[in-house]
Tab-separated table of C-alpha atoms in Angstrom:
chain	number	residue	atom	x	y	z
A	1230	UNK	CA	0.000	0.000	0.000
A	1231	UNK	CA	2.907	2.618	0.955
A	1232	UNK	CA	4.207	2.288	-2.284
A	1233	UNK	CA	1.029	3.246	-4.102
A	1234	UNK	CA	0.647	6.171	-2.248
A	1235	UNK	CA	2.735	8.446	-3.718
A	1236	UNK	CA	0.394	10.918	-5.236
A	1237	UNK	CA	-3.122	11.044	-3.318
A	1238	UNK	CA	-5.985	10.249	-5.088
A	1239	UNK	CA	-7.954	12.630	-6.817
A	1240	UNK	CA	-11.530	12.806	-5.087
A	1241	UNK	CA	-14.217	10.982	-6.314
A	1242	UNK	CA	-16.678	13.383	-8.820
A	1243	UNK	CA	-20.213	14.219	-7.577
A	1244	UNK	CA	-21.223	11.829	-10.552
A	1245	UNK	CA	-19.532	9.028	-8.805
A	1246	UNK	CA	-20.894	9.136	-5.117
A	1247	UNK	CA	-24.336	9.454	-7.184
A	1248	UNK	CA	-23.551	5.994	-8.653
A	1249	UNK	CA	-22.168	4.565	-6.347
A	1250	UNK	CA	-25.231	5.759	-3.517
A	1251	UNK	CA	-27.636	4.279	-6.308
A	1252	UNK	CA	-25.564	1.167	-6.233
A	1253	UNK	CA	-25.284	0.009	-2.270
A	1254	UNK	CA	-29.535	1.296	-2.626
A	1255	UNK	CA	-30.210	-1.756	-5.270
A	1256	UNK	CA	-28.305	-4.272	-4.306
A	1257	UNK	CA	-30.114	-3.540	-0.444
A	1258	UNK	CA	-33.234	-3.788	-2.174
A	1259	UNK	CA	-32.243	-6.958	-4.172
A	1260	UNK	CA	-31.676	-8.738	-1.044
A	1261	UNK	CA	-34.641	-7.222	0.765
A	1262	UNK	CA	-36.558	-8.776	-2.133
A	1263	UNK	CA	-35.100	-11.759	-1.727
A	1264	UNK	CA	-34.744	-12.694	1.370
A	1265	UNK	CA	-38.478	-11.875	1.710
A	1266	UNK	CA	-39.086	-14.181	-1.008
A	1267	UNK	CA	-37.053	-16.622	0.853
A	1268	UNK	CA	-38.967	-16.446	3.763
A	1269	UNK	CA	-42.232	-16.722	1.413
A	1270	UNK	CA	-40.932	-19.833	-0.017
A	1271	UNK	CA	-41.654	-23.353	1.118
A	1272	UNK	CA	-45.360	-23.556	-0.066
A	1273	UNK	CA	-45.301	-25.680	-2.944
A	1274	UNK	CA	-46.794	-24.509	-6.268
A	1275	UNK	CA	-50.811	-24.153	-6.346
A	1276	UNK	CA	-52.554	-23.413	-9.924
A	1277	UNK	CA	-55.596	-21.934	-11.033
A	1278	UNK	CA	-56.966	-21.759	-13.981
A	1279	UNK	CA	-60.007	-19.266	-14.381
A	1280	UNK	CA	-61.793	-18.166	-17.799
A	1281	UNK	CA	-61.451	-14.495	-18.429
A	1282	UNK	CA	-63.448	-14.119	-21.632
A	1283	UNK	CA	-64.504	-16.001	-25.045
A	1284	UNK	CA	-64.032	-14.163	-28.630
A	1285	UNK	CA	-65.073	-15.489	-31.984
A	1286	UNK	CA	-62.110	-16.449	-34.144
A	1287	UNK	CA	-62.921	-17.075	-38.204
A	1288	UNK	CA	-64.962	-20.202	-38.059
A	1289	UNK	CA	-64.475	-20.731	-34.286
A	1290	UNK	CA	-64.199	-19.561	-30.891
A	1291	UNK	CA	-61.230	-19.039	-28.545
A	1292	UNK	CA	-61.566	-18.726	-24.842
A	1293	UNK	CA	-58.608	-16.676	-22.871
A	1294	UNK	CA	-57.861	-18.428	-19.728
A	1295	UNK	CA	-55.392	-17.077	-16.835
A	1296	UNK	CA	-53.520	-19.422	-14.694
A	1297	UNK	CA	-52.543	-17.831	-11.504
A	1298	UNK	CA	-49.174	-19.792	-9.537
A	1299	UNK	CA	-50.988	-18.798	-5.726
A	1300	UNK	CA	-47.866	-21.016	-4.478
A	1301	UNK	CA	-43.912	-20.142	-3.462
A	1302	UNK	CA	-42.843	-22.432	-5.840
A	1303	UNK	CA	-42.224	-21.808	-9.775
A	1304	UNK	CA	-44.248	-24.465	-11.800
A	1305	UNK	CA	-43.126	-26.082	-14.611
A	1306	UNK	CA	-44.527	-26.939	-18.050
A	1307	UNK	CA	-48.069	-26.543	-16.978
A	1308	UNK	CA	-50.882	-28.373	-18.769
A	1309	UNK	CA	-53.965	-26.199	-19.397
A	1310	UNK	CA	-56.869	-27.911	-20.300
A	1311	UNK	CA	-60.623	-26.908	-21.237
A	1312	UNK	CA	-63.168	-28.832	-22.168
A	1313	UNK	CA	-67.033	-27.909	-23.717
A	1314	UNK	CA	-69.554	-30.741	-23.647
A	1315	UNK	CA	-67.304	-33.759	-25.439
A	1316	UNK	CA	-65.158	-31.374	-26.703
A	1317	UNK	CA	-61.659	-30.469	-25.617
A	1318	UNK	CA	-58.993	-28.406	-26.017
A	1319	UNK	CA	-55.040	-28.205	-23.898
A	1320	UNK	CA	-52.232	-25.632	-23.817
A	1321	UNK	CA	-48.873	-26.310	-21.909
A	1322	UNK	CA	-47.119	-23.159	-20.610
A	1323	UNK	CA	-43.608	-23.598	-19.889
A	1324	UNK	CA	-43.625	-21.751	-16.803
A	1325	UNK	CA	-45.604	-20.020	-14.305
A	1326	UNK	CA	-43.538	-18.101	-11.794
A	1327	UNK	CA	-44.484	-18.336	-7.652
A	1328	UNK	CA	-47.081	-15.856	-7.332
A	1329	UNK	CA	-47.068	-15.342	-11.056
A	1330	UNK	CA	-49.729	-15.275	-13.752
A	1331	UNK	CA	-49.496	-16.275	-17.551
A	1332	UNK	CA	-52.382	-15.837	-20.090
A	1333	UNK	CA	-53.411	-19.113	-22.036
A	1334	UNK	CA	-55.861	-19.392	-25.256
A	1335	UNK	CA	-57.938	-22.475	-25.731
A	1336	UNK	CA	-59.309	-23.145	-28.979
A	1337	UNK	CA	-62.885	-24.447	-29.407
A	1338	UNK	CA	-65.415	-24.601	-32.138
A	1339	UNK	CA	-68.482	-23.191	-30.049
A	1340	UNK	CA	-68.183	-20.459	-28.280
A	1341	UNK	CA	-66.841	-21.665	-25.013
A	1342	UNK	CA	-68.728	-19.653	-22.743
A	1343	UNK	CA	-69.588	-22.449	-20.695
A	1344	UNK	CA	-66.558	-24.450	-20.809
A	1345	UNK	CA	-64.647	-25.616	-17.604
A	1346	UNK	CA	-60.778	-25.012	-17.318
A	1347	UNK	CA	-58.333	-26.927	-15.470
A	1348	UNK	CA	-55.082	-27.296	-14.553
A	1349	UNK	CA	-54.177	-30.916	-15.590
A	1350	UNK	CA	-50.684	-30.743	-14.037
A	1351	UNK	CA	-46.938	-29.869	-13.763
A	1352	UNK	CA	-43.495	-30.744	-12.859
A	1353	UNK	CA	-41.034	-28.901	-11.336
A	1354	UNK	CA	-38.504	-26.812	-12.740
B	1168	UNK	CA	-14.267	17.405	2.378
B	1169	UNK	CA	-16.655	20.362	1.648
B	1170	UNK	CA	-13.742	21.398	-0.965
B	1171	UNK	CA	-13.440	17.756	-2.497
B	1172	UNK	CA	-17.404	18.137	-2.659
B	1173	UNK	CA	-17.248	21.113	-4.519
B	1174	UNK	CA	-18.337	21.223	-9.027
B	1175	UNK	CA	-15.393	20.396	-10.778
B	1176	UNK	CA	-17.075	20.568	-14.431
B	1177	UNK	CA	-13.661	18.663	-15.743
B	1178	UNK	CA	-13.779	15.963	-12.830
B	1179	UNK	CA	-17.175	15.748	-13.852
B	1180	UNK	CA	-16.607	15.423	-17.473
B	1181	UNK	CA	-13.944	12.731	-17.060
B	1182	UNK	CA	-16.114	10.606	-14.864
B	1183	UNK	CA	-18.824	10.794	-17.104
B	1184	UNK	CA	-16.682	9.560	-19.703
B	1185	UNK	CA	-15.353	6.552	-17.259
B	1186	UNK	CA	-19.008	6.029	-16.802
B	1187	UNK	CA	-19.934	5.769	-20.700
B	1188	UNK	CA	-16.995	3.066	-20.931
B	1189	UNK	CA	-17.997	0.782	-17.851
B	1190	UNK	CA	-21.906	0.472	-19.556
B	1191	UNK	CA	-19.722	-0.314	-22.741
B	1192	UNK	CA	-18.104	-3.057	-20.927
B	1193	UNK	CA	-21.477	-4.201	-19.222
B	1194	UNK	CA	-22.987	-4.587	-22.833
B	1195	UNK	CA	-20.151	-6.209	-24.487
B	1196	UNK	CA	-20.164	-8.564	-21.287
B	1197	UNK	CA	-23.698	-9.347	-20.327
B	1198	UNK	CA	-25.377	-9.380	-24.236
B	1199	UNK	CA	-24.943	-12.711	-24.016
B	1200	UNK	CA	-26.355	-13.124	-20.935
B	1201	UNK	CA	-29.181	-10.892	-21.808
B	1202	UNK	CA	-30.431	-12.924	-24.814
B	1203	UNK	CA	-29.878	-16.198	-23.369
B	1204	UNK	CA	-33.684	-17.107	-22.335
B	1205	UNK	CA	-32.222	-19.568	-19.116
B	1206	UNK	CA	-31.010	-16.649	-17.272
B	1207	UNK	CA	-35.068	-14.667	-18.126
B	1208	UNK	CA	-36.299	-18.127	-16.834
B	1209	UNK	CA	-33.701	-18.534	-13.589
B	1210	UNK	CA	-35.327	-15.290	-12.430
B	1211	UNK	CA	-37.716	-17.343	-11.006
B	1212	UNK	CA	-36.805	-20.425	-11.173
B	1213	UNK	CA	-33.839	-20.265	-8.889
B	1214	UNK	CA	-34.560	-20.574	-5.290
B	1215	UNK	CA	-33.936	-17.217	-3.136
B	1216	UNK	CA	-31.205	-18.782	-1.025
B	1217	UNK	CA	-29.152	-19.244	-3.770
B	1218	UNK	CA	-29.867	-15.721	-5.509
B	1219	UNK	CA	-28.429	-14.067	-2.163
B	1220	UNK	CA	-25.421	-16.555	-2.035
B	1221	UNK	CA	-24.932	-15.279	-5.754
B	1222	UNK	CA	-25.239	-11.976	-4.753
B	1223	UNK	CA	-23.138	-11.792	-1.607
B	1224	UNK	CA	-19.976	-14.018	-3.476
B	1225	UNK	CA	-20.066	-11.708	-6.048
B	1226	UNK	CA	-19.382	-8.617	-3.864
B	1227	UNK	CA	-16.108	-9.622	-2.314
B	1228	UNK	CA	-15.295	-11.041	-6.075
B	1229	UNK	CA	-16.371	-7.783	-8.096
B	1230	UNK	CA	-14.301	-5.854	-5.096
B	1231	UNK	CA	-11.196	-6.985	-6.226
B	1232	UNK	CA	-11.603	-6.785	-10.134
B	1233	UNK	CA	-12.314	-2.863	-8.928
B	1234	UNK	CA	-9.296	-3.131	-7.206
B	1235	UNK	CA	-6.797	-4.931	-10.009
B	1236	UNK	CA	-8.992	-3.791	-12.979
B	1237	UNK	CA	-11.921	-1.141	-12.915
B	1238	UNK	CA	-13.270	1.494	-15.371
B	1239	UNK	CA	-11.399	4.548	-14.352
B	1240	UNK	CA	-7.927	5.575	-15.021
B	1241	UNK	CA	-7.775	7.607	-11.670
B	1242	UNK	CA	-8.739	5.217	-9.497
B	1243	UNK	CA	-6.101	3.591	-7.488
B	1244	UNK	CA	-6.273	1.691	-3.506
B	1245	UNK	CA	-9.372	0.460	-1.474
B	1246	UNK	CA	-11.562	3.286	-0.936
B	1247	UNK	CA	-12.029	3.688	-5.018
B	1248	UNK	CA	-12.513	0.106	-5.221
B	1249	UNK	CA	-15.143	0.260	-3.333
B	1250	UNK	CA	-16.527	2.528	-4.483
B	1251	UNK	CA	-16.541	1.808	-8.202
B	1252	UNK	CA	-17.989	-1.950	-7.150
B	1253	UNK	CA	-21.404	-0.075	-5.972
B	1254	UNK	CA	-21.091	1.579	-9.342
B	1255	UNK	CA	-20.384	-1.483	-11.338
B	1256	UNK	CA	-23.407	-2.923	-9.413
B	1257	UNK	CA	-25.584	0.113	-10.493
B	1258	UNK	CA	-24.315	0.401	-14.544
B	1259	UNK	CA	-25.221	-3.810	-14.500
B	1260	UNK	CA	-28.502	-3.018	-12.927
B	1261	UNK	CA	-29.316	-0.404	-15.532
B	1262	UNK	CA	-27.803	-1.790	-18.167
B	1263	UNK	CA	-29.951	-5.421	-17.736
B	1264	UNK	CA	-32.985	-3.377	-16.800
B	1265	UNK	CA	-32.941	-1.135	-19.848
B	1266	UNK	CA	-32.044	-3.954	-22.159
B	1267	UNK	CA	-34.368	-6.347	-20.666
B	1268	UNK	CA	-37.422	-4.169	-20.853
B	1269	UNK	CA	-36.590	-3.534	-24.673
B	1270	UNK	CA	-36.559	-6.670	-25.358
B	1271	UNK	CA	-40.108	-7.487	-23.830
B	1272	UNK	CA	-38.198	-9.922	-21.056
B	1273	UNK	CA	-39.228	-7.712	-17.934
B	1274	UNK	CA	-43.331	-8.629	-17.628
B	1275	UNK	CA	-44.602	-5.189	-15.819
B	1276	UNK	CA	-47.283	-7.455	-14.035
B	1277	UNK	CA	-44.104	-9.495	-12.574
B	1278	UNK	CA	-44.215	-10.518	-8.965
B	1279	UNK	CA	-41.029	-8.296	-7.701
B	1280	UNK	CA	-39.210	-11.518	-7.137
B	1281	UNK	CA	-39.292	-12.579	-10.416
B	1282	UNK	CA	-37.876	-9.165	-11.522
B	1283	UNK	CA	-35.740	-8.543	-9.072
B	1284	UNK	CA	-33.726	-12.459	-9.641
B	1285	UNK	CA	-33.698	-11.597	-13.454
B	1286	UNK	CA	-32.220	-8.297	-12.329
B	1287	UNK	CA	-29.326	-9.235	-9.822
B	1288	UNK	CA	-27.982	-11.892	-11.993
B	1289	UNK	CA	-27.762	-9.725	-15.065
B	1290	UNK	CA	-26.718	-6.893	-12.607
B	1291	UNK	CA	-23.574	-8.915	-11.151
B	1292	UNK	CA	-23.145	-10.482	-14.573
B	1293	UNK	CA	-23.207	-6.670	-15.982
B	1294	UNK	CA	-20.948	-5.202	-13.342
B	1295	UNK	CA	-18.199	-7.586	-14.130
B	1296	UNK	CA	-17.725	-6.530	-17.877
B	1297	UNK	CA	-18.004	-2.862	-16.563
B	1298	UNK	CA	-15.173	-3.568	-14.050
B	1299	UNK	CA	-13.251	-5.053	-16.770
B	1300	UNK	CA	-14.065	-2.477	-19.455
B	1301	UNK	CA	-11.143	-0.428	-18.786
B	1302	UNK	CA	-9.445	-3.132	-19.823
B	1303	UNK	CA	-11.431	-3.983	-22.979
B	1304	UNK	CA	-12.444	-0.461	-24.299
B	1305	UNK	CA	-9.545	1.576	-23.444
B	1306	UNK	CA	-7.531	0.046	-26.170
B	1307	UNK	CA	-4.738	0.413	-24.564
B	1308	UNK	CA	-3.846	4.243	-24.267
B	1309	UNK	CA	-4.339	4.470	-20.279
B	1310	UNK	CA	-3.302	2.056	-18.120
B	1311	UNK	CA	-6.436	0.914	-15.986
B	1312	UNK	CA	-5.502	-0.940	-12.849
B	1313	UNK	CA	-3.027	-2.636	-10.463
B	1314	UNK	CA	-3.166	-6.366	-11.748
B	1315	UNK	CA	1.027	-6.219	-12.160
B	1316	UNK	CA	1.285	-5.923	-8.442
B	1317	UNK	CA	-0.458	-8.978	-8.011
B	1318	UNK	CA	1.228	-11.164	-5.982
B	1319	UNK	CA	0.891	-15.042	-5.720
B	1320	UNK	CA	-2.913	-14.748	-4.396
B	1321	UNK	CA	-3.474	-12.110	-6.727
B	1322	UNK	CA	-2.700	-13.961	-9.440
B	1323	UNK	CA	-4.840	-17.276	-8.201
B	1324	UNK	CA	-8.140	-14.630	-7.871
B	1325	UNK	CA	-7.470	-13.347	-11.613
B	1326	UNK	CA	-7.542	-16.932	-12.437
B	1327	UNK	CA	-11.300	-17.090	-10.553
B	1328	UNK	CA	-12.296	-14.172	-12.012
B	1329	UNK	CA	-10.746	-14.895	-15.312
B	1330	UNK	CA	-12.767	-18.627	-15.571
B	1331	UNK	CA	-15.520	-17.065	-13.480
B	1332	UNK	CA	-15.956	-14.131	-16.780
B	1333	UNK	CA	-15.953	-17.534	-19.419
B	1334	UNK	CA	-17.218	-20.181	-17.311
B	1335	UNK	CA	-20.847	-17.639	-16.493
B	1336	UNK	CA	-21.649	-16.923	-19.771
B	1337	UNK	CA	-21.746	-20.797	-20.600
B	1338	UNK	CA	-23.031	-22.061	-17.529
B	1339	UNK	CA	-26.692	-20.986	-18.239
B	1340	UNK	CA	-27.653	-22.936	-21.231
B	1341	UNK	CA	-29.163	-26.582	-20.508
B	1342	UNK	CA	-25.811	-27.680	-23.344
B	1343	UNK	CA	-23.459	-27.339	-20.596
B	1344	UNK	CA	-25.429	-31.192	-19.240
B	1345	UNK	CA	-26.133	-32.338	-22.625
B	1346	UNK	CA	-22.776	-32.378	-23.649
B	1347	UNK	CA	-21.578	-33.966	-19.990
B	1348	UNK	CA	-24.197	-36.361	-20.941
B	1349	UNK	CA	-22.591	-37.528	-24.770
B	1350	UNK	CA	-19.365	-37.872	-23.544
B	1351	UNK	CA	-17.953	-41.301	-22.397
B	1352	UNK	CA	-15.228	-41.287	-19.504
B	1353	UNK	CA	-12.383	-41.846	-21.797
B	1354	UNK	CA	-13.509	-38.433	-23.766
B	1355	UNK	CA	-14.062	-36.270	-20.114
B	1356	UNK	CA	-10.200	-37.806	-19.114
B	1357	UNK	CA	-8.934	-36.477	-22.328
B	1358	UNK	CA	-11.125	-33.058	-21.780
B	1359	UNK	CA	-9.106	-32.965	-18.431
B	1360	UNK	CA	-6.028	-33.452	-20.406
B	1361	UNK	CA	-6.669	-31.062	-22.746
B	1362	UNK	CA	-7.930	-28.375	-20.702
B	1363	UNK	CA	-4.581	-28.645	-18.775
B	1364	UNK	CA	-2.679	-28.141	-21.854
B	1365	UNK	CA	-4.297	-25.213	-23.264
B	1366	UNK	CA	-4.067	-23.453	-20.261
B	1367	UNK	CA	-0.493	-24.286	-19.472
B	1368	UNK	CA	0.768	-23.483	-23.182
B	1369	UNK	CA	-1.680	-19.596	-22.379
B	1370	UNK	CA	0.320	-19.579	-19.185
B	1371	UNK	CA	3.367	-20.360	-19.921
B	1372	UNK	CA	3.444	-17.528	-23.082
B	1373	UNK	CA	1.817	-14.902	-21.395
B	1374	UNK	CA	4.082	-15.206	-18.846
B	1375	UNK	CA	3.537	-14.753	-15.341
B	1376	UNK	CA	5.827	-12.085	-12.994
B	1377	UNK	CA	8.939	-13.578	-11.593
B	1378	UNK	CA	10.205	-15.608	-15.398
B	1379	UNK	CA	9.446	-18.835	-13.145
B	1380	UNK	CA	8.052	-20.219	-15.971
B	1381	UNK	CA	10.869	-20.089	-17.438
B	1382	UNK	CA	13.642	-21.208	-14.954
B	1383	UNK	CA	11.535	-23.654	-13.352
B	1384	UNK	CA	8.925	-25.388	-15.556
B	1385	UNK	CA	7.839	-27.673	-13.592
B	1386	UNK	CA	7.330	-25.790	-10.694
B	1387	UNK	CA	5.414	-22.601	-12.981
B	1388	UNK	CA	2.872	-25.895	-13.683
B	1389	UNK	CA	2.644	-26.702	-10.511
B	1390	UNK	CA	2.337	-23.232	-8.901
B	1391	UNK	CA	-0.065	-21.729	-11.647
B	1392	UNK	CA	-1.895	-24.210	-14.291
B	1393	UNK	CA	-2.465	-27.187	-11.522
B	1394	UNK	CA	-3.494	-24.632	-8.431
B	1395	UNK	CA	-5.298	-22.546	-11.278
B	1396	UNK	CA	-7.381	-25.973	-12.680
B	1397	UNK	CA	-7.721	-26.738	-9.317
B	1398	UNK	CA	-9.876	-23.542	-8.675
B	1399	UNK	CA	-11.175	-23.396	-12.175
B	1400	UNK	CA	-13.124	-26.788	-11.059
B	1401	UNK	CA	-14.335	-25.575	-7.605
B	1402	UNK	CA	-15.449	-22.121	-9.490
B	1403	UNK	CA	-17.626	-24.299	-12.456
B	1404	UNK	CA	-19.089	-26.472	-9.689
B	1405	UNK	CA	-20.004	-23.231	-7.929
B	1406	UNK	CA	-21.633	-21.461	-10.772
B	1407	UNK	CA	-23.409	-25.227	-12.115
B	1408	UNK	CA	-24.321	-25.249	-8.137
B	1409	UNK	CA	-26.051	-21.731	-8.509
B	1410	UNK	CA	-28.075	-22.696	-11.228
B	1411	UNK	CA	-28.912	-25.426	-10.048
B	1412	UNK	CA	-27.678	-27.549	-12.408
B	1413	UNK	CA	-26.366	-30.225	-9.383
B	1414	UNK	CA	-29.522	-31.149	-8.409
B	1415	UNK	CA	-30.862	-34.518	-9.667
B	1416	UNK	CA	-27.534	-35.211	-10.801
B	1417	UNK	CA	-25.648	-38.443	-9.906
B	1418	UNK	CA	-21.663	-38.136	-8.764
B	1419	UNK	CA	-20.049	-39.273	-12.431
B	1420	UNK	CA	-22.774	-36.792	-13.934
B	1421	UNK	CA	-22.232	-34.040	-11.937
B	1422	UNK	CA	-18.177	-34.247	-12.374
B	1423	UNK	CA	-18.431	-34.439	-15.892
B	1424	UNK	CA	-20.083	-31.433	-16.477
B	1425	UNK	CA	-17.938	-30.036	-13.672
B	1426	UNK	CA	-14.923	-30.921	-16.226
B	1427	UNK	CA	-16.993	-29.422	-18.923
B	1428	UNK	CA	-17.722	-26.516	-17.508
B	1429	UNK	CA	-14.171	-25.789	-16.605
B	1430	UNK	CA	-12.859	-25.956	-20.111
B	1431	UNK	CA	-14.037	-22.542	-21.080
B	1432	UNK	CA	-13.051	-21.521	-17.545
B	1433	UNK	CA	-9.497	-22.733	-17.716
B	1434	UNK	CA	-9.076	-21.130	-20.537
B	1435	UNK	CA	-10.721	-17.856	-19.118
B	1436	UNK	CA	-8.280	-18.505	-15.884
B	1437	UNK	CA	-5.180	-19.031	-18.263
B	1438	UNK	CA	-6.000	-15.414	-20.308
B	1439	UNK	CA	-7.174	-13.758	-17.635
B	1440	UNK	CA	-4.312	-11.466	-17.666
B	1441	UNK	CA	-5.626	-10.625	-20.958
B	1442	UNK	CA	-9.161	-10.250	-20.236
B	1443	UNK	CA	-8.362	-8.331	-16.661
């Protein structure tokens, strides 16, 4: 260390201690975040799937479904499925985050109005 | 300290400039990262324990590129270092943010964890390239940094840091465990081999302080390629670890990629006085 200093060091610019403040302030938050998450965690993954609205699409219908993750855990290749008297239809989302949502469309040929959505299952990441 | 406070337009000027040059080096460093859909996904996939152990392991590590490398010409002892880690932190942060949210990646309707892991791995991945941008972007009219008074540990940590900036961008992608997978234990011996090799022959010609490489061969391999490999190992099943690319994984499995892993890192370790 003696050796190096020979010259003092210039003071740091105004710009720098700006930086640097907005530095040490995100990577608090990060770990707030996280180590609230942490303490979160540990309730496994729990899916929902709930209709949000049918549209008419050419000579068929399409139903938007949201699947809400209400667990800690991220889920993994979820299977969506829907079905409308004998007919169905599935989507597979690759991942819904813990305490995420994702948006899913289900393809029908009536309008699906009255069609019940599921979540037929998922693995873990 | 109300003088060293004071406007200095030039000081000003010249850190901005520092500034510009350390989100140059968090690009050129963390693109990769950036448009590599694993690290969107590990956001939220990775538990929060092992977010924070990423985060906290990469302070101590990004404090002492700051100290041997950094972005600013100026800078010099412990103080700065410190300093210009929080600010490497903050240009990675902005830099991922920005680019992530351009690229459709940051869901506003996120819960914060999910942004906030996307964010800190990009962030520490982004303040490493800004650390070493004075290296990379400067070509070469200032000298940026104190990495020829390294001594013997100095040397091993630009080795970590050198497979740690090789071994991260490669770690993320699910080939990393295919290719462990393909290879047969004759091939991962001779990847072992081979890895040694490379990074005695990038050792041995770059030439580390002290011409022992040159006097005493053996001992140069000994002292810097075999305690380099060593660490290059430890710091692949680290960053496989963080992933979480361990889990599920039998022993065999798990040291072959391991050995895979560390091929891009020894090399990385072996050029890091080129990279740092």
């Amino acid at each position: 260390m003696a050796a190096r200093r020979k010259s003092a060091p210039p003071a740091p610019a105004l710009l720098e201690w700006a930086m640097g403040g907005l530095g040490l302030l995100l990577v608090l938050a990060a770990l707030a975040v996280i180590v609230f998450e942490a303490l979160r965690a540990g309730e496994p993954a729990r899916l929902e799937a709930r209709l949000i609205g049918t549209r008419p699409a050419g000579a068929g219908w399409l139903a938007d479904v949201e699947v809400r993750n209400l667990g800690g855990e991220t889920a993994a290749a979820v299977g969506i499925e829907g079905r409308l008297g004998a007919e169905t239809a599935e989507a597979t989302v690759d991942y819904v985050p813990a305490h995420g949502k994702h948006r899913v469309t289900l393809a029908f040929d009536a309008d699906p109005r009255a069609a019940r959505v599921s979540v037929a299952g998922w693995s873990e990441p | 300290m109300s003088a060293s406070l004071a406007l200095d337009r030039r000081r000003e000027l010249a850190y901005a400039r520092d500034l510009a040059r350390a989100f140059g080096g968090a690009l050129l460093f963390s693109l990769p990262l950036l448009m590599t859909m694993e690290m969107w996904w590990f956001g939220f996939i990775l538990e929060p324990l092992r977010l924070a152990v990423f985060l906290l392991v990469a302070l101590p590590l990004l404090f002492g590129l700051a100290f041997y490398a950094g972005f600013s010409a100026q800078h010099r002892g412990l103080g700065h270092a410190l300093l210009d880690t929080l600010v490497a932190l903050a240009v990675g942060a902005i830099t991922a943010a920005a680019v992530l949210a351009l690229f459709g990646v940051l869901e506003p309707g996120a819960p914060p964890g999910q942004i906030v892991g996307q964010l800190t791995l990009q962030a520490v991945a982004g303040a490493m390239g800004a650390l070493l941008a004075g290296r990379q972007l400067s070509a070469g009219e200032e000298d940026i940094g104190d990495e020829d008074q390294a001594a013997y540990p100095g040397e091993l940590f630009l080795m970590v840091a050198g497979a740690l900036f090789l071994a991260l961008n490669m770690a993320p992608t699910e080939e990393m465990i295919l290719i462990a997978y393909r290879m047969s234990a004759v091939q991962v011996i001779a990847l072992i081999l081979v890895s040694l090799t490379v990074m005695h022959a990038i050792v041995y010609n770059i030439g580390f302080p002290g011409q022992e490489a040159h006097t005493r061969p053996f001992a140069a391999f000994v002292h810097y390629t075999l305690a380099g490999y060593g660490l290059v190992l430890l710091t692949s099943l680290y960053v496989l670890w963080v992933f979480g690319r361990t889990q599920g994984h039998g022993l065999a499995e798990l040291v072959d990629a391991v050995v895979v892993l560390s091929f891009p890192g020894a090399i990385g370790a072996a050029a890091a006085r080129l990279l740092v």
